[in-house]
Coordinates of C-alpha atoms in Angstrom, one line a residue:
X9 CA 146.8 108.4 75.8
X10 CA 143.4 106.5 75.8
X11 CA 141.2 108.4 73.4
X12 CA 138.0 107.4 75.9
X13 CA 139.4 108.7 78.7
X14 CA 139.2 112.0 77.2
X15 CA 135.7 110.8 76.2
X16 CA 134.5 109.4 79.7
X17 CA 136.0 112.4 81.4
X18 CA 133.8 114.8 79.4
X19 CA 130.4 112.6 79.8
X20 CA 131.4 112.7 83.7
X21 CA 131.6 116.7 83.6
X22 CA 129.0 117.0 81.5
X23 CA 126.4 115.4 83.3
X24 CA 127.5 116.1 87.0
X25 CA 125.7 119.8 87.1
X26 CA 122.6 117.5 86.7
X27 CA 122.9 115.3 89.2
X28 CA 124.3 117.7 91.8
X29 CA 120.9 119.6 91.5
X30 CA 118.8 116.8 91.6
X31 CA 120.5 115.8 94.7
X32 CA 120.1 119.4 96.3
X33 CA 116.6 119.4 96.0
X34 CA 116.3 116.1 97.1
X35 CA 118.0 117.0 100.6
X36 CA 116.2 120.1 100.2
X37 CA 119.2 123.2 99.8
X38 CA 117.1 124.7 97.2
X39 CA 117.8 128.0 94.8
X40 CA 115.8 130.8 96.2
X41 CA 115.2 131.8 92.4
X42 CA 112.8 134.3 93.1
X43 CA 113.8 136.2 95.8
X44 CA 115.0 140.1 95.0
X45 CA 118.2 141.9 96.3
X46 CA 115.9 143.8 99.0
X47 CA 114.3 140.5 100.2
X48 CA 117.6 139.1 100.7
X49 CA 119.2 141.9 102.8
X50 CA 116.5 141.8 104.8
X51 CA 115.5 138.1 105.3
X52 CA 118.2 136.6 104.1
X53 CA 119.8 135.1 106.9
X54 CA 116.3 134.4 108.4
X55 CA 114.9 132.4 106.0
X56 CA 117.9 131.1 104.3
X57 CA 118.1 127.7 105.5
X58 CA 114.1 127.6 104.8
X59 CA 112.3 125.0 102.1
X60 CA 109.0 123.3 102.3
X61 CA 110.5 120.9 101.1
X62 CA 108.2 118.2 98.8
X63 CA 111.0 116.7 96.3
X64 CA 111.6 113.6 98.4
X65 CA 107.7 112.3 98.0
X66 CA 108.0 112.5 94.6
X67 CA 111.3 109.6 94.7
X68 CA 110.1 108.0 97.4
X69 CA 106.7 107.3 96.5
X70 CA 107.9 105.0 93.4
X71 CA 111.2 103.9 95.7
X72 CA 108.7 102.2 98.4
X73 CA 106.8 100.4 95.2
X74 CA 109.5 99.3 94.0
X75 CA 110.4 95.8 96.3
X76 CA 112.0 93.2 94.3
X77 CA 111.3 89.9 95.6
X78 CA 112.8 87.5 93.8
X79 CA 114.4 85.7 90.0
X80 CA 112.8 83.0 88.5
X81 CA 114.0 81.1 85.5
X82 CA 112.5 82.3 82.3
X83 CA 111.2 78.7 81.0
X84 CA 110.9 79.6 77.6
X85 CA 114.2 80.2 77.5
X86 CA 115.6 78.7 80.8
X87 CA 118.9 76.2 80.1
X88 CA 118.9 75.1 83.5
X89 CA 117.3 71.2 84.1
X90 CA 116.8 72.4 87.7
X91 CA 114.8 75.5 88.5
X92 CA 114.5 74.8 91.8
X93 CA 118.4 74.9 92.6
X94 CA 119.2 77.6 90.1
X95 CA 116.7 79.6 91.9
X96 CA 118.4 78.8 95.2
X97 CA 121.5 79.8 93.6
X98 CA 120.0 83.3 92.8
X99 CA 118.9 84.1 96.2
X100 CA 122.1 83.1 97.7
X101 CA 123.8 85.7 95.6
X102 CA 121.4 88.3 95.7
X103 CA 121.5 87.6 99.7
X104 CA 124.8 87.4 100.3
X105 CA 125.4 90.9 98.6
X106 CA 122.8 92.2 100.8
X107 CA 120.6 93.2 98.3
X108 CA 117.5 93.3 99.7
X109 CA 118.5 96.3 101.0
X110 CA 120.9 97.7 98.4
X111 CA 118.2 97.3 95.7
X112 CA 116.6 100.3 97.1
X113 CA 119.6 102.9 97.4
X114 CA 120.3 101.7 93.6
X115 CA 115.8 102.3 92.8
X116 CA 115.8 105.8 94.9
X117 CA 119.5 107.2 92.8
X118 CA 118.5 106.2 89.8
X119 CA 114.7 108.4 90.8
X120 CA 116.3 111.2 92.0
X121 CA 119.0 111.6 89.6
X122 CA 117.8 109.7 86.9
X123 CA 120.9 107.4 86.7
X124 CA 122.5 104.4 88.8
X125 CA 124.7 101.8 87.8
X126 CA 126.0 98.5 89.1
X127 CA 129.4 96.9 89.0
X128 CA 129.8 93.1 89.1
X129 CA 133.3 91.2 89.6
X130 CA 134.4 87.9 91.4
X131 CA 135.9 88.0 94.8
X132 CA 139.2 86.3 95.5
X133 CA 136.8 82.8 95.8
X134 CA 135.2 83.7 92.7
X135 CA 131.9 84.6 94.2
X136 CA 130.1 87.2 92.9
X137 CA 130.3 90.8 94.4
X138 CA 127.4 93.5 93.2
X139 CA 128.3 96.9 93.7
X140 CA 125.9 99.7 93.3
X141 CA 127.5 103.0 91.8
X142 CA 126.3 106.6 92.1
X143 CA 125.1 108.3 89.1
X144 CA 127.7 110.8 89.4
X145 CA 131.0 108.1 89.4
X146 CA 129.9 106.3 86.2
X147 CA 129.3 106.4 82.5
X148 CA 128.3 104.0 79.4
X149 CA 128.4 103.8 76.0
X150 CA 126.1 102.4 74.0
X151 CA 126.6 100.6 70.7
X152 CA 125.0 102.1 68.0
X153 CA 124.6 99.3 65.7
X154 CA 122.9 97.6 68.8
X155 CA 121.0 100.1 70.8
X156 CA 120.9 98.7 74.4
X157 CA 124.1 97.0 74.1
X158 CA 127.0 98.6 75.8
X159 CA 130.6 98.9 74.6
X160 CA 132.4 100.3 77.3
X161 CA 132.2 102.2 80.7
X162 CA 134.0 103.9 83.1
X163 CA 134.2 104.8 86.5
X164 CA 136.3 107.3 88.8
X165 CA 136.4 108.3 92.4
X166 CA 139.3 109.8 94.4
X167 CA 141.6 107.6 97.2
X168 CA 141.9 108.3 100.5
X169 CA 145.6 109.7 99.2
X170 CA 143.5 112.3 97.3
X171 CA 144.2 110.9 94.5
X172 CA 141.9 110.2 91.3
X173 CA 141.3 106.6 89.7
X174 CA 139.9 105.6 86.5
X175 CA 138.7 102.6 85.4
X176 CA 137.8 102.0 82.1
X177 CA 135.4 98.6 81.1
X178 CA 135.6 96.6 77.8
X179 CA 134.0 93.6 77.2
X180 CA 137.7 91.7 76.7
X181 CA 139.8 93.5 79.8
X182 CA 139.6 96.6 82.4
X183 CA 142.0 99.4 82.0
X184 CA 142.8 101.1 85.0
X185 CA 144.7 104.2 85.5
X186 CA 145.2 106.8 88.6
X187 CA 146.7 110.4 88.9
X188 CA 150.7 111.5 89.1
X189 CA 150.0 114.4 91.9
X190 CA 147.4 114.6 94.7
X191 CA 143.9 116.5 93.1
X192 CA 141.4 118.8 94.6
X193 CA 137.9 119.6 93.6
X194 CA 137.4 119.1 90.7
X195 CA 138.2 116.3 87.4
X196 CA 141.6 116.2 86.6
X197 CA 142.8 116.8 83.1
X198 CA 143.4 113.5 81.2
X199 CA 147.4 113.9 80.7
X200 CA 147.7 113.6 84.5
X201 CA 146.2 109.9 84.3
X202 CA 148.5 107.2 84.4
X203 CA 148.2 103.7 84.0
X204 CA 147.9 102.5 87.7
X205 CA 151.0 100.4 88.6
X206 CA 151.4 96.3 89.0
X207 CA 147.9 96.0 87.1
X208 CA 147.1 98.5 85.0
X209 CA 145.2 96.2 82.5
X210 CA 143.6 92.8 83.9
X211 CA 141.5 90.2 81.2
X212 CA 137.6 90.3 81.2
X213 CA 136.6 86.7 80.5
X214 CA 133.4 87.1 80.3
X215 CA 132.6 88.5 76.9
X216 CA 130.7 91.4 78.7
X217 CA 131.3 95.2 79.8
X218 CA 130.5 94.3 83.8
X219 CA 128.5 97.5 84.2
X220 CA 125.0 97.6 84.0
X221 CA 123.1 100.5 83.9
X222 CA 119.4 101.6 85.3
X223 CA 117.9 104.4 83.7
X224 CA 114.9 106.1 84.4
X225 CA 112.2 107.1 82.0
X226 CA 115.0 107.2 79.8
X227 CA 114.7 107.1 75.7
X228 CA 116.5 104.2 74.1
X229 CA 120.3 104.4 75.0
X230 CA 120.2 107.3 76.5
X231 CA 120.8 108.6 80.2
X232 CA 117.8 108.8 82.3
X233 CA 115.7 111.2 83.4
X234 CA 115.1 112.5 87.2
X235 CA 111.7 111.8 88.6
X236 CA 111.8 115.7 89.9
X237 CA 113.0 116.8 86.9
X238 CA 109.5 118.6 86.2
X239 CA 108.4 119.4 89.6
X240 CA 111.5 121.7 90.3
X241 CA 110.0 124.8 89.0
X242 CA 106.9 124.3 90.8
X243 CA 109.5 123.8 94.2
X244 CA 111.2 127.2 93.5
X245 CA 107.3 128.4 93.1
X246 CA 105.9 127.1 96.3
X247 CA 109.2 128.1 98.4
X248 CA 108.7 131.7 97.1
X249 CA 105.1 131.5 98.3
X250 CA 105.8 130.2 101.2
X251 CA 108.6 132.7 101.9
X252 CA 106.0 135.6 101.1
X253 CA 103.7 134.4 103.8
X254 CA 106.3 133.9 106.2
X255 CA 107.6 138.0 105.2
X256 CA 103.9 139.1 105.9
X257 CA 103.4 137.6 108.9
X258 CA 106.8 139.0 110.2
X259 CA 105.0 142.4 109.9
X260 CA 102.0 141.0 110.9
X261 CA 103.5 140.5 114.6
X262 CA 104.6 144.2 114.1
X263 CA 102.1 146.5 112.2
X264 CA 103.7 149.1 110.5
X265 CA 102.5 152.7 112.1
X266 CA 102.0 156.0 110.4
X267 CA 101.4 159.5 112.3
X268 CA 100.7 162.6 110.1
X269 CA 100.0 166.4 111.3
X270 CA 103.7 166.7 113.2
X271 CA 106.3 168.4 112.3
X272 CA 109.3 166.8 111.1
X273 CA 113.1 167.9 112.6
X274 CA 116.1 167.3 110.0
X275 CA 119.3 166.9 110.5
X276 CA 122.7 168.4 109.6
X277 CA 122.7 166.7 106.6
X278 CA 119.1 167.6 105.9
X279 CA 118.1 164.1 106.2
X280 CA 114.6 163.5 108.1
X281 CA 115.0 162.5 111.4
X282 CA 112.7 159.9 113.0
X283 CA 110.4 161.7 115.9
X284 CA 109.2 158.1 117.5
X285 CA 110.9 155.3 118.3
X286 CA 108.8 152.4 117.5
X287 CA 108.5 149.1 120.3
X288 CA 106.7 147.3 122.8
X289 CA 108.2 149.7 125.7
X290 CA 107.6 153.2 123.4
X291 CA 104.3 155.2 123.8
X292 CA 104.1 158.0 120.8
X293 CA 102.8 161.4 122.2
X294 CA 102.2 164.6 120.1
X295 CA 101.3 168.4 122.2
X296 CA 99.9 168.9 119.0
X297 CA 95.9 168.5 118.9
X298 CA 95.9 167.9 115.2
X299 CA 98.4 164.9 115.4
X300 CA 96.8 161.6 114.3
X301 CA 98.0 158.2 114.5
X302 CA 97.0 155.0 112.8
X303 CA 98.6 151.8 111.4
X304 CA 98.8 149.8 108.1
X305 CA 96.5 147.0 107.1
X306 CA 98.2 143.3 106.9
X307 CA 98.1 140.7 104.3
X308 CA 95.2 138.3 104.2
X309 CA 97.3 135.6 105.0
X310 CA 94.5 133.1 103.7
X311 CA 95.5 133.6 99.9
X312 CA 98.8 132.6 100.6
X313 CA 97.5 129.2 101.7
X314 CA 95.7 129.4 98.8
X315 CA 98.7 129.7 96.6
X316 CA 100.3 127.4 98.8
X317 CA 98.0 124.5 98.1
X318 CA 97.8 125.0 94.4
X319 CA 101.6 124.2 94.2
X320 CA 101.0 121.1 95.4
X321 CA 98.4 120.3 93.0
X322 CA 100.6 121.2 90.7
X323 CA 103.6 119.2 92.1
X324 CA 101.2 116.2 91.6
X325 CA 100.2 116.9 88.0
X326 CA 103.7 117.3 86.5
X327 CA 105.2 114.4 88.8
X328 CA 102.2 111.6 88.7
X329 CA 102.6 111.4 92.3
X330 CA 99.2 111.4 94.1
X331 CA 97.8 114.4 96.2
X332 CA 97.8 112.5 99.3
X333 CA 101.5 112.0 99.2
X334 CA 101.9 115.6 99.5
X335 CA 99.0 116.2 101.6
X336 CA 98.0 113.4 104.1
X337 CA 94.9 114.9 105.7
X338 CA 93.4 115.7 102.4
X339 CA 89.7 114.9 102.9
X340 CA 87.7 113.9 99.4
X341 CA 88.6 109.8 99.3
X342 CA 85.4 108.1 100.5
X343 CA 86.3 104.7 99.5
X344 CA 89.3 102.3 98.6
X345 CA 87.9 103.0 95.1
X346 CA 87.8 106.3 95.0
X347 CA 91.8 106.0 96.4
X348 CA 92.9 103.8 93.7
X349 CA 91.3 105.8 90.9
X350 CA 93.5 108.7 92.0
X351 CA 96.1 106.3 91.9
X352 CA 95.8 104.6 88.6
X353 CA 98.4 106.8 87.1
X354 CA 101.0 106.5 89.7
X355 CA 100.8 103.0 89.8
X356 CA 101.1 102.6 85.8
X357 CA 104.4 104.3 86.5
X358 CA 105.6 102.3 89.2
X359 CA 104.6 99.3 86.5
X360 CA 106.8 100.7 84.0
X361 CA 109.8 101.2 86.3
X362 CA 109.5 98.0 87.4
X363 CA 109.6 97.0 83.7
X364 CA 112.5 98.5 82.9
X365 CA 114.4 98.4 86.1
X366 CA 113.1 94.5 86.0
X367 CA 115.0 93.7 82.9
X368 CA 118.4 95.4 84.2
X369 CA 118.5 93.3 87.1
X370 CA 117.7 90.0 85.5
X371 CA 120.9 91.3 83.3
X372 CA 122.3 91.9 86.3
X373 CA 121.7 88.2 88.1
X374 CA 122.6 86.7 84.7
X375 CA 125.9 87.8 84.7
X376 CA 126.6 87.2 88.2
X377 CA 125.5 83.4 87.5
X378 CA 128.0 83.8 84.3
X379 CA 131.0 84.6 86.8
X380 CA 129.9 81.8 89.4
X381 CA 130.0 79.2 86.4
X382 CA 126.3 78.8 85.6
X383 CA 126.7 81.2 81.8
X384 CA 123.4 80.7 79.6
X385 CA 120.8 81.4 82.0
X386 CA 117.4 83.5 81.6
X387 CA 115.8 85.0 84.6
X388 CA 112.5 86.8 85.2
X389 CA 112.3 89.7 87.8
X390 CA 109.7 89.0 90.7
X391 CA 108.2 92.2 92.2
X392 CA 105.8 93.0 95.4
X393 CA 102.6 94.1 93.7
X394 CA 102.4 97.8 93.9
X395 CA 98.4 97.8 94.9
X396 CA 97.9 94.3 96.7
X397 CA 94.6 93.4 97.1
X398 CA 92.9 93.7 100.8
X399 CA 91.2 91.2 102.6
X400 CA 87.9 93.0 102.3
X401 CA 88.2 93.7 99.2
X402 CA 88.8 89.9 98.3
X403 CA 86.1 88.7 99.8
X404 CA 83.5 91.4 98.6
X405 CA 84.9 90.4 94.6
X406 CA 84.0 87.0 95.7
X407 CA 80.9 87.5 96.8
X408 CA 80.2 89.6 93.5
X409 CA 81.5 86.4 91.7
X410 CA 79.4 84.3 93.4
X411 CA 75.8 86.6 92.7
X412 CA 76.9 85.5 89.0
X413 CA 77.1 82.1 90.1
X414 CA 80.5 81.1 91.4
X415 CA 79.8 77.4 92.5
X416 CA 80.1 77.8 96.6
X417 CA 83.0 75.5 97.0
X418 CA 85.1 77.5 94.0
X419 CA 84.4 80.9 96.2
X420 CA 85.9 79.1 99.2
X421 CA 89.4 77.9 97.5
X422 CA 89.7 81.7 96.2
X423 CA 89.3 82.7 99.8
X424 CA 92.3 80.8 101.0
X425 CA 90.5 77.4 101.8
X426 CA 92.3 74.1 101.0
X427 CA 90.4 72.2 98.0
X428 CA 89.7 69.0 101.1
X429 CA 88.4 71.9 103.3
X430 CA 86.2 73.8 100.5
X431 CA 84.5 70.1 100.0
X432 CA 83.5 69.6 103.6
X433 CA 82.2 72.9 104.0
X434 CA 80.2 72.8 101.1
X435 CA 79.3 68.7 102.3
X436 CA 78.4 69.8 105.7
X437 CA 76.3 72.6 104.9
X438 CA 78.2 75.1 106.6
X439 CA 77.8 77.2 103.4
X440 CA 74.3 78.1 102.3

């Protein structure tokens, strides 16, 4: 038996607890980690379903950043004599795979669980095919002589027959193998692997494990980290808050009652029996004069919101992620300024994801060139700027330019004029 399949099996097991919670929270079926044994005979199946749910903002706020927009060739490096076709070659491949789309399922799992991958392989014409992976289907190894590089990967799933395949990835051929019986739940053990029949090993001309692999704030060679990694304690926090206010106002509708100077029958097990029934259609009446009634103060429910809030300040501290994102009608930004200064750490984030993930898919297009017959080629990843530049706020830098003195016909070409249009403006007097 294939000693990696013990070893890709292991890295699978080990690392799908992670991602199953990251997903979780993401869809929002959270751990009520605080709640006691009381609160959950009682509430329980009230509230179970219940989570103010904030984890998505956190992915999706760097997900919507990230909007790739195109390759170009890198022409320091670039082998091509023809930039212009090799660029048309890239889009036709990154088109036809329907990656404008894809790109962002492959950004938003490798956010919220801190890992994606991507398969490549020729189609029976020998076109390129990409094929975005969940985290939780794939591993890598790295090369520890070459940190970066990887040696092999795998990837399993399980058939429509309920069966489980393996494929394993070398640079020089892919290994595949599938179960004996049909599985259930979980892994399978590796001596129930077999190598899959009619083409259990095929050749890998290309030099190159086909598997590329996007991690996330992740250390060199190493799996990535989740981008609500540190804001899932503050989640459990602001659900138990939440859950609190939502207990307190459930008595709130109800104030608890008291009455004191009665006398109090038992029962034949001497157990206290109740003398009023409490509800809208009861009345309590006592014959005795000395009988007094009253009811129990409620929560100020305004410290909850308190608490409430501070969790999402929180949220947005540990997570980089704006306030605004968390709370929309937050009032404080009285500028475009003011909004970008409490943006300047998101937006170094987004930068350095698009660094990162920039560099896997230029990998990524290179190798899908390398199948399609074009080896040798260098690409640059093109992204939408995260914080473009408004119209207003264009023109108000140009006018700033211009008090230094920006010649009048320079102002008008960074405005959007044509050079032959700046000139007669400038010829004409239409500009002072």
């Amino acid at each position: 038996m294939n000693k990696y399949i013990d070893e890709a099996l292991d890295d699978i097991r080990l690392r799908a607890e992670k991602y199953l919670r990251s997903e979780r929270y993401y869809e929002g079926r959270h751990d009520l980690a605080f709640a006691t044994d009381k609160f959950k005979t009682t509430f329980g199946s009230l509230f179970r379903e219940f989570a103010l749910n904030l984890c998505p903002a956190i992915c999706d706020a760097v997900r919507d950043k990230l909007r790739v927009t195109g390759f170009s060739p890198d022409t320091e490096a670039a082998a091509s004599s023809d930039p212009v076709r090799l660029a048309t070659h890239v889009r036709r491949i990154w088109n036809a795979n329907g990656m404008r789309h894809r790109a962002g399922e492959v950004h938003k799992e490798a956010l919220k669980c801190g890992d994606a991958y991507v398969i490549i392989w020729p189609d029976e014409r020998g076109r390129a095919t990409i094929f975005p992976n969940r985290a939780a289907n794939c591993t890598v190894t790295y090369d520890d002589e070459q940190p970066g590089r990887i040696v092999r990967a795998a990837k399993y799933w399980r058939t429509a027959e309920k069966r489980f395949r393996l494929n394993l990835f070398y640079p020089d051929r892919i290994e595949k193998y599938i179960t004996t019986d049909t599985c259930e739940g979980a892994l399978p053990e590796p001596g129930k692997l077999v190598p899959f029949a009619g083409s259990a090993v095929i050749d890998n001309p290309y030099g190159v494990v086909p598997v590329f692999h996007f991690a996330n704030n992740a250390d060199l060679a190493l799996p990535g980290r989740s981008e609500l990694e540190p804001a899932l304690p503050i989640q459990d926090g602001l659900n138990k808050s939440v859950l609190d206010m939502l207990v307190a106002m459930e008595y709130a509708a109800f104030r608890q009652r008291w009455a004191a100077g009665i006398e109090v029958e038992y029962d034949a097990a001497g157990e206290p029996v109740a003398p009023f029934k409490s509800g809208a259609d009861h009345i309590w009446m006592s014959q005795n004069a000395d009988t007094r009634f009253g009811d129990f103060n409620t929560a100020a429910l305004d410290q909850f919101l308190l608490v409430k809030d501070s969790f999402r300040i929180d949220m947005a501290l540990v997570s980089g992620t704006p306030l605004h994102y968390f709370t929309p009608n937050l009032q404080g930004f009285h500028s475009g300024e003011n909004l970008k200064q409490s943006e300047s750490r998101f937006l170094a984030k987004v930068r350095d994801r698009q660094s990162s993930f920039g560099q896997i898919w230029a990998d990524v297009m290179r190798f899908a060139l390398t199948v399609e017959g074009r080896p040798d080629e260098t690409l640059l990843t093109e992204w939408e700027d995260p914080a473009p530049t408004s119209d207003r706020e264009l023109l108000e830098n140009i006018l700033l330019k211009k008090q230094i003195g920006l010649p009048v016909e320079q102002a008008l070409i960074e405005a959007g004029y044509g050079e032959a249009d700046a000139k007669r403006m400038v010829k004409g007097s239409i500009v002072e």
